[in-house]
Coordinates of C-alpha atoms and ligand atoms in Angstrom, one line a residue:
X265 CA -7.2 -28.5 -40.0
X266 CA -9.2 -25.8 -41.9
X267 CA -11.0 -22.9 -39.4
X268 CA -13.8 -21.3 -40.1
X269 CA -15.0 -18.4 -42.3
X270 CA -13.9 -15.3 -41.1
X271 CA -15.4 -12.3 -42.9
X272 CA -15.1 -8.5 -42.0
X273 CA -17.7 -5.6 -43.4
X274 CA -17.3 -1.9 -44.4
X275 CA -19.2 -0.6 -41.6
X276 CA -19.9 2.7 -43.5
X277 CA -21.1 0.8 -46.7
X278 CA -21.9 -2.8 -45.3
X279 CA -19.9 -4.3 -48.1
X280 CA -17.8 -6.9 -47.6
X281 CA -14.3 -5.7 -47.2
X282 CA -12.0 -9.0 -46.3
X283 CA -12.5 -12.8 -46.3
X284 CA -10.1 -15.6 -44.5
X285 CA -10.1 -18.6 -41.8
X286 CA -10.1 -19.1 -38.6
X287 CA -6.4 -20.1 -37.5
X288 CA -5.6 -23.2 -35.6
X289 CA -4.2 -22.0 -32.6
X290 CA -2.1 -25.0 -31.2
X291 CA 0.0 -24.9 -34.5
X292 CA 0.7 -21.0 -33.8
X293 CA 1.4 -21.7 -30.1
X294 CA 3.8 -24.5 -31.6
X295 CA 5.3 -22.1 -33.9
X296 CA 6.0 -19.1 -31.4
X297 CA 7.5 -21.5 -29.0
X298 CA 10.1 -23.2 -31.3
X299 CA 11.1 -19.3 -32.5
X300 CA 11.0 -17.6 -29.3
X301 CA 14.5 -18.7 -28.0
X302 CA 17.0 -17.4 -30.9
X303 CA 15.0 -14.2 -30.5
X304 CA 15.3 -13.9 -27.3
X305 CA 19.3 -14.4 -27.6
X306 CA 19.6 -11.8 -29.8
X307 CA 21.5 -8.9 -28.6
X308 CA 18.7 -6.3 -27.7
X309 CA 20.5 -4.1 -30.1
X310 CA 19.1 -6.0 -33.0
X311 CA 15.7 -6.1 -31.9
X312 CA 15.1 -2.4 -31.6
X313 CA 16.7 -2.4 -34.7
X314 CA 14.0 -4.2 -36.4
X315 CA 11.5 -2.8 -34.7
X316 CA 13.3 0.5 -36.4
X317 CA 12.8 -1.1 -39.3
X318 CA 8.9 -2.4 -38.8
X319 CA 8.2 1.8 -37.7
X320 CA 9.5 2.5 -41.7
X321 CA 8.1 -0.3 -43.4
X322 CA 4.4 1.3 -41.8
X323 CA 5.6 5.3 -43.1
X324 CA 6.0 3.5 -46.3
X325 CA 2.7 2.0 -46.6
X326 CA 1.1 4.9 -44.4
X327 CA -1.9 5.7 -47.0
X328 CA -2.9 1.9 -47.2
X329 CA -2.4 1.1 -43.4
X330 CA -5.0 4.1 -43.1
X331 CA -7.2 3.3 -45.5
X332 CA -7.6 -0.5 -44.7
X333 CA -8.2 1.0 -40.8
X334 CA -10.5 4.1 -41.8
X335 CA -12.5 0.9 -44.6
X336 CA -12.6 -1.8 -41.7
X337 CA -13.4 0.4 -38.6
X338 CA -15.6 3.4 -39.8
X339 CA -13.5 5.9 -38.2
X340 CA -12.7 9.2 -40.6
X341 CA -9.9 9.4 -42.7
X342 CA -7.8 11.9 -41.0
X343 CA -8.4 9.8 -37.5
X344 CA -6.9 6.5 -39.0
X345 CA -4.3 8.5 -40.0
X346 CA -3.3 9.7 -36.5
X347 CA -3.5 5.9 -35.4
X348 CA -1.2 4.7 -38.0
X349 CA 1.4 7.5 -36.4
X350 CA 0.9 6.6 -33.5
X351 CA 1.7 2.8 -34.4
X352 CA 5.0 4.3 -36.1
X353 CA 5.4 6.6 -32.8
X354 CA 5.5 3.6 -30.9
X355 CA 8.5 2.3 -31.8
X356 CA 11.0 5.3 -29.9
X357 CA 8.6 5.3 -26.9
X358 CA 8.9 1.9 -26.5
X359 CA 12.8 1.7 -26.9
X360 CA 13.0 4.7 -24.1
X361 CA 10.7 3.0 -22.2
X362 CA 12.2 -0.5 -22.0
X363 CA 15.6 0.8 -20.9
X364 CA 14.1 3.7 -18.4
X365 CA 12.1 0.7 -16.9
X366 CA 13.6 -2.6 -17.6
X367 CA 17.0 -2.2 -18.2
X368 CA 20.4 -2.8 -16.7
X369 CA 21.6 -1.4 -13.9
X370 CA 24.2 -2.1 -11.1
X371 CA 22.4 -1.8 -7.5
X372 CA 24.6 -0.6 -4.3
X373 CA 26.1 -3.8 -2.9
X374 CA 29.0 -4.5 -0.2
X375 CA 33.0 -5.0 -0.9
X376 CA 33.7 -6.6 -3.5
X377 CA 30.7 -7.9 -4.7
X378 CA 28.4 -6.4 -7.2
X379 CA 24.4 -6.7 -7.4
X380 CA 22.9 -6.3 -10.5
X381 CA 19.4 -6.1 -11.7
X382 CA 18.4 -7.1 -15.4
X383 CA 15.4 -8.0 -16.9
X384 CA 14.2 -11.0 -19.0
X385 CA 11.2 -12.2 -21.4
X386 CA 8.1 -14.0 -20.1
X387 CA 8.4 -16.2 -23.3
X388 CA 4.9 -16.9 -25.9
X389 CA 2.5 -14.1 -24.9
X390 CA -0.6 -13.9 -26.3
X391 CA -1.7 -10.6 -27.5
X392 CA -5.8 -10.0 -27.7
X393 CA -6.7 -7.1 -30.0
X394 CA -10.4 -4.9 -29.6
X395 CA -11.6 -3.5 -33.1
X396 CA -12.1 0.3 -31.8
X397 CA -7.9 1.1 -32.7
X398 CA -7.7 -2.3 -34.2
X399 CA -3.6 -1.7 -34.9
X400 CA -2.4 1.3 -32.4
X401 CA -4.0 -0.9 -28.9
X402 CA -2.9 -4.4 -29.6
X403 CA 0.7 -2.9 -30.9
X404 CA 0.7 -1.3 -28.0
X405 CA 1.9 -4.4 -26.7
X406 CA 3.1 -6.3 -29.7
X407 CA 6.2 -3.4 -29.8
X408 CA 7.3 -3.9 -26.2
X409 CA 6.8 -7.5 -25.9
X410 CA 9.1 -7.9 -28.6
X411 CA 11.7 -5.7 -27.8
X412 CA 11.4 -7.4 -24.6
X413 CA 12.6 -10.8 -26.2
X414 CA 9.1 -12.3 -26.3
X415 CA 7.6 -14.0 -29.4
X416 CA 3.8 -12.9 -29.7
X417 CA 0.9 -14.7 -30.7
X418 CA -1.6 -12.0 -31.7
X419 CA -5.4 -12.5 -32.5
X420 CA -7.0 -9.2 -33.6
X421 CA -11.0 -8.9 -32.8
X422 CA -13.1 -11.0 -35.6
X423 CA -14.6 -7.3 -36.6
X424 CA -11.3 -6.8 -37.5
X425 CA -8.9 -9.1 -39.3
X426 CA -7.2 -6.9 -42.0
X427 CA -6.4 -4.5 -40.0
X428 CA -4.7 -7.2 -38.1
X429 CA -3.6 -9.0 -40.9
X430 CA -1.8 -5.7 -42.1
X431 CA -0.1 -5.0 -38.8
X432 CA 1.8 -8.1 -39.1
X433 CA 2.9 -8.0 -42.2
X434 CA 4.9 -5.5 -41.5
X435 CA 6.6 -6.6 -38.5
X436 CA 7.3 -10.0 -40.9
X437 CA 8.5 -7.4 -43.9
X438 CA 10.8 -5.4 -41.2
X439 CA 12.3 -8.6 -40.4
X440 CA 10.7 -9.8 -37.3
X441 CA 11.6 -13.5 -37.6
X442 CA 7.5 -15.2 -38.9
X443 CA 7.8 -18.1 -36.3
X444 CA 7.9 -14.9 -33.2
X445 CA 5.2 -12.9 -34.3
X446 CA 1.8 -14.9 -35.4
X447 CA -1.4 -13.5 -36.3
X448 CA -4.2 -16.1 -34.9
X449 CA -7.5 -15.3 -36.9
X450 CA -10.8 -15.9 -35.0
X451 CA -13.3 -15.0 -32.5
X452 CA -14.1 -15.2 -28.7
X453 CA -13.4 -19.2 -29.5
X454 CA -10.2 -18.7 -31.0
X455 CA -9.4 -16.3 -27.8
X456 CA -10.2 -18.4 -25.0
X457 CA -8.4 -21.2 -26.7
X458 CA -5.6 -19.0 -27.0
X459 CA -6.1 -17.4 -23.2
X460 CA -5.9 -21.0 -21.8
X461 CA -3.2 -22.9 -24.0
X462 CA -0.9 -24.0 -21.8
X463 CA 2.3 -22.9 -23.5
X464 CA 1.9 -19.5 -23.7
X465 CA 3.5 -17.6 -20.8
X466 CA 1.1 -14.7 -20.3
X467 CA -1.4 -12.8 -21.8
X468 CA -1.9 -9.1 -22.9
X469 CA -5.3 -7.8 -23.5
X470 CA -7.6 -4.8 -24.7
X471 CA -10.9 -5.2 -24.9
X472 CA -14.5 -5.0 -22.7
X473 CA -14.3 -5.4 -18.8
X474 CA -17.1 -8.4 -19.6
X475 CA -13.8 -10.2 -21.5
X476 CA -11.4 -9.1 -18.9
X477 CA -13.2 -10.6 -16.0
X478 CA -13.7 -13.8 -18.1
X479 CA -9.8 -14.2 -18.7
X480 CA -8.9 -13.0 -15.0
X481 CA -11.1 -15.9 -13.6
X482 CA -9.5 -18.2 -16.3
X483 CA -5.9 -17.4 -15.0
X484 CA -7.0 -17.6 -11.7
X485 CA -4.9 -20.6 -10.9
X486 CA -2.3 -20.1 -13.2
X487 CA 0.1 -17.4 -11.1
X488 CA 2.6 -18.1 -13.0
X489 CA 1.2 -16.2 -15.7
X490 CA 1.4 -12.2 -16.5
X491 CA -1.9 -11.1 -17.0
X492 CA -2.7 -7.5 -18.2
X493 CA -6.0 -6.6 -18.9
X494 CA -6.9 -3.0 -20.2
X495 CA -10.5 -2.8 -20.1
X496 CA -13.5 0.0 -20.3
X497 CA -14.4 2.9 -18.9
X498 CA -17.7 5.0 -17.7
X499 CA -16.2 8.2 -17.7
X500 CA -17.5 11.6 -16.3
X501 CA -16.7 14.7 -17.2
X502 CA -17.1 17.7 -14.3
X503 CA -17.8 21.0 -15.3
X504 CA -17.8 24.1 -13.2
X505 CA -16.8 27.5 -12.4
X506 CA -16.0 28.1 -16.2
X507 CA -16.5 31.5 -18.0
X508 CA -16.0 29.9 -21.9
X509 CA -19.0 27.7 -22.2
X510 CA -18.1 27.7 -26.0
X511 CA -14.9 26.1 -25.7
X512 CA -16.6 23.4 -22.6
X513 CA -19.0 22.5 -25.3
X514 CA -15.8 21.7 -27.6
X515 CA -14.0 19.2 -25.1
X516 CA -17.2 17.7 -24.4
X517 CA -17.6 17.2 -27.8
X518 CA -14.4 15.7 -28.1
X519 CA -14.7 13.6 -25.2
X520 CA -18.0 12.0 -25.7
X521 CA -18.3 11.5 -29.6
X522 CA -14.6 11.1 -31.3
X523 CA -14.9 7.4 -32.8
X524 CA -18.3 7.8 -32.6
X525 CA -18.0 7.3 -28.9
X526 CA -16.1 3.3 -29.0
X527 CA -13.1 4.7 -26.8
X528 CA -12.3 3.5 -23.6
X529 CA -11.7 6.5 -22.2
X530 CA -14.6 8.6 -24.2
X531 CA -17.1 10.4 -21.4
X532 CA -20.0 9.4 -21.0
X533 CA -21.3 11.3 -18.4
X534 CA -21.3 15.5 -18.3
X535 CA -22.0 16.5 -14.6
X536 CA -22.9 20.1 -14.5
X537 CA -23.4 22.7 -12.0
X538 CA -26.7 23.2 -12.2
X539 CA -26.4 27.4 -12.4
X540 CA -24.5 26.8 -15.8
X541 CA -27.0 24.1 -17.2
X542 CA -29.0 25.8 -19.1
X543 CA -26.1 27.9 -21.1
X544 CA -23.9 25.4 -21.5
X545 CA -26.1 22.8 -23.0
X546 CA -27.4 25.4 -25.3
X547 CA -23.7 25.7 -26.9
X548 CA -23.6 21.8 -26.5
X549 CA -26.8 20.9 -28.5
X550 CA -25.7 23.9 -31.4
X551 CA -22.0 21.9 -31.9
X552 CA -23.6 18.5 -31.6
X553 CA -26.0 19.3 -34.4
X554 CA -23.4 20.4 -36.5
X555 CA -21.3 17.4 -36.3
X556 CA -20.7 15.8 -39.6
X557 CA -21.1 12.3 -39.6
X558 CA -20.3 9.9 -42.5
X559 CA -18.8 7.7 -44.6
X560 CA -14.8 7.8 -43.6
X561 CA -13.2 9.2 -47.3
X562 CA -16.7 11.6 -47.3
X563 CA -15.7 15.3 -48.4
X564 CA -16.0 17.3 -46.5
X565 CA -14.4 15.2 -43.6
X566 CA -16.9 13.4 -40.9
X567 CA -16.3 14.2 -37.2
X568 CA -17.1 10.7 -37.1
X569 CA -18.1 7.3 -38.7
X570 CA -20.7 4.7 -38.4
X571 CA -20.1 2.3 -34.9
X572 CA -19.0 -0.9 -36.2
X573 CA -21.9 -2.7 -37.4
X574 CA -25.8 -2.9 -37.2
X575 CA -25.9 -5.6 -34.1
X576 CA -24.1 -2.3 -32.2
X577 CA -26.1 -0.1 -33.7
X578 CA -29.2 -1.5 -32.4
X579 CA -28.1 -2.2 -28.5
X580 CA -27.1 1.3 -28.5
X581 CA -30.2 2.5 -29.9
X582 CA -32.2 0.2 -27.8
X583 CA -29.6 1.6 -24.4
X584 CA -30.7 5.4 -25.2
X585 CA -34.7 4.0 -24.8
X586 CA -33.3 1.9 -21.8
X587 CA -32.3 5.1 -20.2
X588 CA -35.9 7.1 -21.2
X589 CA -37.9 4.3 -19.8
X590 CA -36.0 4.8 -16.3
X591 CA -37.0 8.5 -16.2
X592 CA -34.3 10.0 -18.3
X593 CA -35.1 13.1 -20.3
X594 CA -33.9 12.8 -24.0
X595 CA -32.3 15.7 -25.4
X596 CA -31.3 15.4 -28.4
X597 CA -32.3 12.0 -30.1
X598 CA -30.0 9.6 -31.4
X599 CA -31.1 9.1 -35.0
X600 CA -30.2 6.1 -37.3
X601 CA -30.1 8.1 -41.0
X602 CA -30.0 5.0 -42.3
X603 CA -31.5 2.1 -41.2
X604 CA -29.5 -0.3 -43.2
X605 CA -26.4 0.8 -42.0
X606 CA -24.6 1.4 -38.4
X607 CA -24.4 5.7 -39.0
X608 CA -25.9 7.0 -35.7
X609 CA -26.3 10.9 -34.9
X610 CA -25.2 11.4 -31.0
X611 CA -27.3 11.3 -28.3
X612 CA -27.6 13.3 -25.5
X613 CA -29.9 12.5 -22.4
X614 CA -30.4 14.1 -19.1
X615 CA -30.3 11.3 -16.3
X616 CA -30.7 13.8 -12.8
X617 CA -34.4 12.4 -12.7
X618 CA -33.6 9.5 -13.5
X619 CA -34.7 6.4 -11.0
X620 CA -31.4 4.5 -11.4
X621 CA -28.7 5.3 -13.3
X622 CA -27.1 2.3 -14.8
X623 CA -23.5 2.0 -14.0
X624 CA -22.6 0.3 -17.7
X625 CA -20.0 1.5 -20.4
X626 CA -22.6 2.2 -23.3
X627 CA -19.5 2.3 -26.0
X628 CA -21.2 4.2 -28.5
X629 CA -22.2 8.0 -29.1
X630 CA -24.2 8.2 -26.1
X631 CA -23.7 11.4 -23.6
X632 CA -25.7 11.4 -20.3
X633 CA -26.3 14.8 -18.0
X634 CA -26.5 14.7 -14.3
X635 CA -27.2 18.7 -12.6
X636 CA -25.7 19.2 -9.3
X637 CA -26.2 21.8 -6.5
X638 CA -22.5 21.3 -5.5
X639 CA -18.9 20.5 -6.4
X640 CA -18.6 17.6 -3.5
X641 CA -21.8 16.1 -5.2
X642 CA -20.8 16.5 -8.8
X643 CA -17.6 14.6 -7.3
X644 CA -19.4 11.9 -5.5
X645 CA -21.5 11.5 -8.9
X646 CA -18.7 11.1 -11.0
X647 CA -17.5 8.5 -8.3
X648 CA -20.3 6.2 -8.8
X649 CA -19.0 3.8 -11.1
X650 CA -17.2 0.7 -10.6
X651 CA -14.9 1.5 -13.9
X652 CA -12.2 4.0 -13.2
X653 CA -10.1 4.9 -16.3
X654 CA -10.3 8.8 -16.9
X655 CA -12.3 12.1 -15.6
X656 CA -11.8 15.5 -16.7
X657 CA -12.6 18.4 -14.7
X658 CA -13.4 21.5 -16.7
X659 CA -13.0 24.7 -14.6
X660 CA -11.2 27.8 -14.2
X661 CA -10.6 26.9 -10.5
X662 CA -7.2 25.6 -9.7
X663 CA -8.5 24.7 -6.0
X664 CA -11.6 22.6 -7.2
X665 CA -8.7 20.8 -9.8
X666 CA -6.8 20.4 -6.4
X667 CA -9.6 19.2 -4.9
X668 CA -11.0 17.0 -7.9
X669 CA -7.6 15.8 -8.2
X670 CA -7.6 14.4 -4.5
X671 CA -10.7 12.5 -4.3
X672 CA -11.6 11.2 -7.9
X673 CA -11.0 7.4 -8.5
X674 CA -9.2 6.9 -12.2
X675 CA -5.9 6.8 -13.4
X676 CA -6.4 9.7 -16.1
X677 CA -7.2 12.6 -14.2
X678 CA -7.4 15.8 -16.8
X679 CA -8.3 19.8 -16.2
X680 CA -9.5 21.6 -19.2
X681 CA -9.0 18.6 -21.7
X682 CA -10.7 15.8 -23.1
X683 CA -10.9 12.6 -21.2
X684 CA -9.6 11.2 -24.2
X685 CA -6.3 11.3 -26.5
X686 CA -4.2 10.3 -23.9
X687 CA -0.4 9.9 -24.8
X688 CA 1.5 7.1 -26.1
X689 CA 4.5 8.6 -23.9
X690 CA 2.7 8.6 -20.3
X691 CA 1.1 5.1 -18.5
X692 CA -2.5 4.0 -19.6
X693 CA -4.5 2.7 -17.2
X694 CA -7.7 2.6 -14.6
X695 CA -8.2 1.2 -11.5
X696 CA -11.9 -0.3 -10.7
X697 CA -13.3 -2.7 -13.6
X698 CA -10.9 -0.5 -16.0
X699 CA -7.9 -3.1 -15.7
X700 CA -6.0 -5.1 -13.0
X701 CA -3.4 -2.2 -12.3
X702 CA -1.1 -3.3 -15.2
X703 CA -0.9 0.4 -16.9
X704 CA 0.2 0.3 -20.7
X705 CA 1.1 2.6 -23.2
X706 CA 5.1 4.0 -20.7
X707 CA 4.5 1.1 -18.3
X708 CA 3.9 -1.7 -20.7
X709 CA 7.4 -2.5 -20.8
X710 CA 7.1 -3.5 -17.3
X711 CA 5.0 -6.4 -18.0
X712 CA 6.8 -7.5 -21.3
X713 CA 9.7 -8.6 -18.6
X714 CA 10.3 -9.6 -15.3
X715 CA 13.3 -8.6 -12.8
X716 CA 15.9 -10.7 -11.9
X717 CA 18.6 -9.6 -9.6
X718 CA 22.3 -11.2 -9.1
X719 CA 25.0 -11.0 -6.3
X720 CA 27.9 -11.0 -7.9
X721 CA 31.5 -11.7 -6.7
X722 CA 34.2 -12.9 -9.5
X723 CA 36.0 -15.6 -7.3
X724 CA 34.1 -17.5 -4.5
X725 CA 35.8 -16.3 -1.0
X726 CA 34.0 -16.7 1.7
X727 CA 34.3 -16.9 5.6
X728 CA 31.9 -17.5 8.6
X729 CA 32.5 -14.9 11.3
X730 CA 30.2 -16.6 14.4
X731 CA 29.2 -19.9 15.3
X732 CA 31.8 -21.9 14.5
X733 CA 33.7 -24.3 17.0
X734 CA 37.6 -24.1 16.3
X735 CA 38.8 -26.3 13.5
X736 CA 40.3 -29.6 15.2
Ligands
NAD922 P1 -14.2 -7.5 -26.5 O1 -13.9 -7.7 -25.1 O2 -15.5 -7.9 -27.0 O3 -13.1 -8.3 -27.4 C1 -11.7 -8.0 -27.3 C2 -10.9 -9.2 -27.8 O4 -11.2 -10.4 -26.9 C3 -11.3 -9.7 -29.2 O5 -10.2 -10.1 -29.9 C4 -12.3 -10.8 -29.0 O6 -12.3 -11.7 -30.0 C5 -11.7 -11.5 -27.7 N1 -12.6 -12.2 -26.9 C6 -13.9 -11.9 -26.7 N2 -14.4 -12.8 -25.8 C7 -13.4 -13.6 -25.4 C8 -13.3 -14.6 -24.4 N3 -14.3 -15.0 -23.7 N4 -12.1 -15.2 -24.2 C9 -11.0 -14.8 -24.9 N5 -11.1 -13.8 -25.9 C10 -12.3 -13.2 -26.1 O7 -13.9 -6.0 -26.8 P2 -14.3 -5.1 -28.1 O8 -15.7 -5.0 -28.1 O9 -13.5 -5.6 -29.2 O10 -13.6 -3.7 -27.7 C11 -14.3 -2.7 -27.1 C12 -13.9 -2.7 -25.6 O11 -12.6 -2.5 -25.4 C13 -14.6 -1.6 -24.8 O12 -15.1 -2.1 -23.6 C14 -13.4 -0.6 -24.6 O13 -13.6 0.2 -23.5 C15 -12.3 -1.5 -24.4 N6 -11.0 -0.9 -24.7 C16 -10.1 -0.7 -23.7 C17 -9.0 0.0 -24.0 C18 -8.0 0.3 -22.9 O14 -6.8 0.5 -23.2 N7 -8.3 0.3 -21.6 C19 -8.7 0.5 -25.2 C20 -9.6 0.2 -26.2 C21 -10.8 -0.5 -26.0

């Protein structure tokens, strides 16, 4: 059976950058499922081995793993480098990281007998990919699942195919066995075909909360199944009691507009004490007009990219008139330089007037402003979200981190740094609409296996102490 076309544009140039078809995604299912069981015999040894392997076959091809990311995404050169580290990087976390959480170990048990807790595979999980870090995200999981013992069906986003397409062919070159790792090509059809086949074992997805919500009512009768869903974010960013308004500006800057705003955890709203408004957005609108944004191999270097293509472009621009309409006060614009392509300048907006403000992630170089008389309501602002991945707090004040600390709702919590760049090395993950409390990056070795525990006694002697009438 022959899928559809699948074809994926330069964002920065709108050529066309890749061509293939749709895959058929009961022949992959098929495939991983024959595969997964010698893998998953193998001593776990050999796996990390080639996953050793797969982290050197990607610092071999480092400059064409970045280009292809930096062509197929937008993002600047020197940022699709950093993800292609951080999908060599991956490797060693995850190999520390699966024996500090899911290894072996013997548990306290009485005489004689020995308890032991090991871990095993799920079995065929399907992996669903976003296009924002189109090879770090989805191998994110892909790394674990398989030193886990799983085989992995993976279906990067349709925005994104080569990126995808490259990832796997380096796990195959490495020496991951092609029938345990498969790269599905295709859309929202291909992944809700995939989500619901009923021989995969779980699934493992990135993407928008909209998606998310879909899949967790789709495995809503399926226990059985792992589910982990890493989803959005609507991020705020306190700031207060600081004396360096300069360097504020910086990690605002960094939070709200780094990939052109399509993170997860980018902020998306600045909450202000309203005494240091007026300074502090003067140092934010000089650094936000001097952001370079361009093509990704553009010399000098962009701060940022185009967002991924035009349909995005236009919801965003049509968000940022959304917000006006409702009483918001625009600061600085968001311009379209070009109206042919997706390049957008960022925008910044003051919402305190505002009638409602919309509790939606708008995943795009959008920065909304809310003043506040007082810490406790710059906290219950930043609150007001049903998302809850990360929230920065910058300050000078150790007791308003304490007390930020204490009563704000996300699972990346940060003082004086962006909301973003969070590490590989530490668990990734929100509470509210920003996942279903399976954390990645550290933790996602914890849903690659499951526990099993044994009593253990080498011969079978046994004796009943009470209720017994004497033997006749
Ligand atoms: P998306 O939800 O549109 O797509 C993600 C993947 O799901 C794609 O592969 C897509 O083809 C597939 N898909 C879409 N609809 C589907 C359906 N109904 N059933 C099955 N599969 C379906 O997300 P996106 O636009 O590619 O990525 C951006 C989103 O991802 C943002 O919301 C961002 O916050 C989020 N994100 C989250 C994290 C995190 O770790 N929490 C990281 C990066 C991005």
């Amino acid at each position: 059976m022959t899928g559809a076309e699948l074809i994926s544009f330069e964002p920065a140039t709108g050529a066309e950058f890749w061509r293939g078809v749709a895959g058929d995604v009961d022949a992959e299912v098929a495939t991983a499922r024959e595969s997964w069981a010698e893998w998953a015999a193998k001593p776990v040894t050999y796996r990390i081995e080639t996953l050793r392997r797969f982290a050197n076959t990607v610092r071999a091809r480092h400059d064409d793993f970045t280009d292809t990311i930096a062509r197929e995404t937008g993002k600047p050169l020197w940022e699709a480098r950093t993800e292609v580290d951080s999908v060599v990087n991956k490797v060693d976390i995850s190999v520390a990281a699966y024996s500090e959480r899911t290894g072996q170990r013997r548990l306290d048990a009485p005489m004689n007998t020995r308890m032991a807790l090991r871990h095993k595979p799920h079995g065929v999980l399907a992996v669903l990919g976003p296009y924002n870090f189109p090879a770090h995200l989805p191998n994110g999981h892909i790394v674990p699942a398989l030193i886990a013992g799983n085989a992995v069906i993976f279906k990067p986003s349709e925005k994104t195919p080569a990126t995808g397409a490259f990832l796997v062919r380096c796990l195959h070159e490495a020496g991951v066995p092609e029938g345990c790792v498969r790269l599905l090509l295709g859309g929202p059809e291909e992944g809700k075909a995939l989500s619901g086949h009923p021989d995969i074992d779980g699934l493992l997805f990135t993407g928008s909360a909209r998606t998310g919500i879909a899949l967790n009512r789709q495995f809503a009768e399926q226990p059985e199944k792992i589910l982990a869903l890493e989803m959005g974010g609507n991020n705020p960013i306190v700031v207060w009691k600081t004396p360096d308004l300069k360097s504020a500006a910086v990690l605002i800057v960094q939070s709200a507009f780094t990939t052109a705003g399509q993170r997860c955890t980018a902020g998306r709203r600045l909450i202000v004490d309203k005494q240091l408004y007026e300074p502090l957005l003067g140092e934010l609108e000089t650094l936000i007009r001097r952001i370079i944004v361009d093509h990704p191999h553009a010399d000098p270097q962009p701060f940022m990219g185009p967002v991924i293509d035009n349909d995005t472009a236009d919801m965003l621009t049509e968000s940022f008139l959304a917000l006006s309409t409702r009483g918001g006060r625009p600061l600085l614009h968001m311009a379209r330089p070009n109206g042919d392509l997706p390049f957008l300048t960022p925008g910044l907006i003051d919402m305190t007037e505002a009638s409602d403000r919309p509790d939606i992630e708008l995943f795009g170089p959008i920065l909304q402003v809310v003043r506040t008389d007082t810490f406790e309501e710059a906290i219950v602002e930043a609150n007001r979200t049903r998302y809850g991945l990360s929230a920065s707090l910058i300050s000078q004040d150790p007791k308003l981190f304490e007390q930020f600390w204490a009563n704000i709702r996300a699972g990346i919590v940060n003082w004086n740094r962006p909301t973003n760049g969070a590490s590989s090395a530490a668990p990734f993950g929100g509470i509210g609409w920003s996942g279903n409390h399976r954390p990645s990056a550290l933790y996602a070795a914890d849903y690659c296996a499951y526990p099993v525990v044994s009593n253990e006694a080498d011969q079978a002697r046994a004796t009943i102490g009470v209720g017994l009438r004497d033997a006749v």
